[in-house]
CSV table of C-alpha atoms in Angstrom, one decimal:
chain,number,residue,atom,x,y,z
A,17,MET,CA,63.5,22.6,199.0
A,18,HIS,CA,62.4,19.7,201.0
A,19,THR,CA,58.9,18.1,200.8
A,20,GLU,CA,57.2,15.9,203.4
A,21,ALA,CA,56.7,13.1,200.8
A,22,ILE,CA,60.4,13.0,199.9
A,23,ASP,CA,62.0,13.9,203.3
A,24,PRO,CA,59.7,12.6,206.1
A,25,PRO,CA,60.3,14.5,209.3
A,26,GLY,CA,62.8,13.1,211.7
A,27,ILE,CA,64.7,11.1,209.1
A,28,VAL,CA,68.5,11.2,209.1
A,29,TRP,CA,69.8,10.1,205.7
A,30,GLN,CA,73.0,8.1,205.5
A,31,ARG,CA,74.8,9.2,202.3
A,32,VAL,CA,76.9,6.9,200.0
A,33,SER,CA,80.6,7.3,199.7
A,34,PRO,CA,81.9,10.3,197.8
A,35,LYS,CA,84.2,7.8,196.0
A,36,TYR,CA,81.1,6.7,194.1
A,37,VAL,CA,81.6,9.9,192.0
A,38,THR,CA,84.7,8.2,190.5
A,39,VAL,CA,82.7,5.1,189.6
A,40,ARG,CA,80.0,7.2,187.9
A,41,LEU,CA,82.7,9.3,186.0
A,42,VAL,CA,84.3,6.1,184.6
A,43,GLU,CA,80.9,4.9,183.5
A,44,TRP,CA,80.2,8.3,182.0
A,45,ALA,CA,83.6,8.4,180.1
A,46,LEU,CA,83.2,4.9,178.7
A,47,GLY,CA,79.7,5.5,177.4
A,48,ASN,CA,80.1,9.0,176.1
A,49,VAL,CA,83.5,8.5,174.4
A,50,VAL,CA,82.1,5.6,172.4
A,51,ALA,CA,78.9,7.5,171.6
A,52,VAL,CA,80.7,10.7,170.5
A,53,LEU,CA,83.1,8.7,168.4
A,54,LEU,CA,80.3,6.7,166.7
A,55,LEU,CA,78.3,9.9,166.0
A,56,SER,CA,81.4,11.6,164.6
A,57,LEU,CA,82.0,8.9,161.9
A,58,PRO,CA,79.6,10.6,159.4
A,59,LEU,CA,81.5,13.9,159.9
A,60,VAL,CA,84.8,12.1,159.2
A,61,PHE,CA,83.4,10.5,156.1
A,62,VAL,CA,82.0,13.8,154.8
A,63,LEU,CA,85.3,15.6,155.5
A,64,LEU,CA,87.3,12.8,153.7
A,65,GLY,CA,84.9,13.1,150.7
A,66,TRP,CA,83.7,9.5,151.0
A,67,TRP,CA,80.1,10.6,151.6
A,68,ILE,CA,78.2,13.5,150.1
A,69,TRP,CA,75.3,13.1,152.4
A,70,PRO,CA,74.7,14.2,155.2
A,71,PRO,CA,75.4,17.9,154.7
A,72,LEU,CA,78.3,19.2,156.7
A,73,TRP,CA,76.2,21.3,159.1
A,74,LEU,CA,74.3,18.1,160.1
A,75,ALA,CA,77.4,16.0,160.3
A,76,VAL,CA,78.8,18.6,162.7
A,77,SER,CA,75.7,19.3,164.8
A,78,VAL,CA,74.9,15.7,165.8
A,79,PRO,CA,78.2,14.9,167.6
A,80,ALA,CA,78.3,18.5,168.9
A,81,GLY,CA,74.8,18.1,170.4
A,82,MET,CA,75.8,14.8,171.9
A,83,LEU,CA,78.9,16.4,173.4
A,84,VAL,CA,76.8,19.2,175.0
A,85,VAL,CA,74.5,16.5,176.5
A,86,ALA,CA,77.5,14.6,177.7
A,87,VAL,CA,79.0,17.6,179.4
A,88,TRP,CA,75.7,18.4,181.1
A,89,ARG,CA,75.5,14.9,182.5
A,90,LEU,CA,79.1,15.2,183.7
A,91,VAL,CA,78.2,18.3,185.6
A,92,LEU,CA,75.3,16.6,187.3
A,93,ILE,CA,77.1,13.4,188.4
A,94,PRO,CA,78.4,14.8,191.8
A,95,ARG,CA,75.0,16.2,192.7
A,96,GLN,CA,73.3,12.9,191.7
A,97,VAL,CA,75.7,11.0,194.0
A,98,ARG,CA,75.1,13.4,196.9
A,99,ALA,CA,71.3,12.9,196.4
A,100,ILE,CA,71.5,9.1,197.1
A,101,GLY,CA,70.7,8.2,200.7
A,102,TYR,CA,69.2,5.6,202.9
A,103,ALA,CA,67.6,5.4,206.3
A,104,GLU,CA,66.9,2.4,208.5
A,105,ARG,CA,63.6,2.7,210.3
A,106,GLY,CA,61.8,0.2,212.6
A,107,ASP,CA,59.8,-1.5,210.0
A,108,ASP,CA,61.3,-0.5,206.7
A,109,LEU,CA,64.3,0.8,204.8
A,110,LEU,CA,64.0,4.1,203.0
A,111,ILE,CA,66.0,4.8,199.9
A,112,ARG,CA,66.2,8.3,198.4
A,113,THR,CA,67.5,9.2,194.9
A,114,GLY,CA,67.2,12.0,192.3
A,115,ILE,CA,67.8,15.7,191.9
A,116,PHE,CA,65.1,16.8,189.4
A,117,PHE,CA,62.9,13.8,189.7
A,118,GLN,CA,63.2,12.8,193.4
A,119,ARG,CA,62.1,9.4,194.6
A,120,THR,CA,61.9,7.9,198.1
A,121,MET,CA,61.2,4.2,198.2
A,122,ALA,CA,60.2,2.4,201.4
A,123,VAL,CA,61.0,-1.3,201.4
A,124,PRO,CA,59.4,-3.2,204.4
A,125,TYR,CA,61.7,-5.7,206.0
A,126,GLY,CA,59.1,-8.4,205.9
A,127,ARG,CA,58.8,-8.1,202.1
A,128,MET,CA,62.5,-8.7,201.5
A,129,GLN,CA,63.2,-12.1,200.0
A,130,TYR,CA,67.0,-11.7,199.8
A,131,VAL,CA,69.7,-9.0,199.9
A,132,ASP,CA,72.5,-9.1,197.3
A,133,ILE,CA,75.8,-7.3,197.0
A,134,GLY,CA,77.4,-6.6,193.7
A,135,VAL,CA,80.8,-5.3,193.0
A,136,GLY,CA,82.2,-4.1,189.6
A,137,PRO,CA,85.8,-3.7,188.8
A,138,VAL,CA,86.0,0.0,189.5
A,139,GLU,CA,84.0,-0.3,192.7
A,140,ARG,CA,86.2,-3.2,193.8
A,141,GLY,CA,89.3,-1.0,193.3
A,142,LEU,CA,87.7,1.8,195.4
A,143,GLY,CA,86.4,-0.5,198.1
A,144,LEU,CA,82.8,0.1,197.3
A,145,CYS,CA,79.8,-2.1,196.6
A,146,THR,CA,76.1,-2.0,195.5
A,147,LEU,CA,73.4,-3.4,197.8
A,148,LYS,CA,70.4,-4.8,196.0
A,149,LEU,CA,67.1,-5.7,197.7
A,150,HIS,CA,64.9,-8.3,196.1
A,151,THR,CA,61.2,-8.5,197.0
A,152,ALA,CA,58.3,-10.5,195.6
A,153,SER,CA,57.5,-7.7,193.3
A,154,PRO,CA,59.6,-7.7,190.1
A,155,GLY,CA,59.1,-4.0,189.7
A,156,THR,CA,61.0,-3.2,192.9
A,157,ASN,CA,64.3,-1.7,191.9
A,158,ALA,CA,65.7,-1.1,195.4
A,159,ARG,CA,69.4,-0.6,195.3
A,160,ILE,CA,72.0,1.4,197.1
A,161,PRO,CA,75.1,2.0,195.1
A,162,GLY,CA,78.4,3.4,196.4
A,163,LEU,CA,78.5,1.8,199.8
A,164,PRO,CA,81.8,1.2,201.5
A,165,ALA,CA,82.3,-2.6,201.4
A,166,ALA,CA,82.2,-2.9,205.2
A,167,GLU,CA,79.0,-0.9,205.4
A,168,GLY,CA,77.5,-3.0,202.6
A,169,ALA,CA,78.3,-6.2,204.4
A,170,ARG,CA,76.9,-4.9,207.7
A,171,LEU,CA,73.8,-3.6,206.1
A,172,ARG,CA,73.3,-6.9,204.2
A,173,GLU,CA,73.5,-8.9,207.4
A,174,GLN,CA,71.3,-6.5,209.4
A,175,LEU,CA,68.6,-6.4,206.6
A,176,ALA,CA,68.6,-10.1,206.2
A,177,ALA,CA,68.2,-10.6,210.0
A,178,ARG,CA,65.4,-8.0,210.2
A,179,GLY,CA,63.7,-9.7,207.2
A,180,GLU,CA,63.9,-13.1,208.8
A,181,ALA,CA,62.5,-11.7,212.1
A,182,ARG,CA,59.5,-10.1,210.3
A,183,LEU,CA,58.8,-13.3,208.3
A,184,ALA,CA,58.9,-15.4,211.4
A,185,GLY,CA,56.2,-13.3,212.9
A,186,LEU,CA,53.7,-14.0,210.1
């Protein structure tokens, strides 16, 4: 279901690389393995007889609940990556994210102060990068993750040039 507010008419969204799913899976694995292991410590201590509280049902249900949430997040990762997109328009850059809570952000070229590219170790191995747009507003969280490195460099140069042109016109 598309809405006018999220998908303006005539917009062709550029999608991020499907390789970004791998980056998200690595992040998911690192975070959730640690969380499940930590939440399982009370269960281990109860089973070994070192602790008498919490009751066994509680010691089992907490890591089991975390595991269910982790699997749910795992299932959503490919859809979340497919939902990320961007579109270059004449006066601004549109960035779209979200499945359940969809968001489209318009960043005017004239408001951009600088454009930054970040690369983590997993992204670097896959040839990806994250483009970050900085504006005068500290609340602006405009970023496009999962771009191929060449596309990120092209977009950074193009956005910087467009931003300079808009500022020169003020």
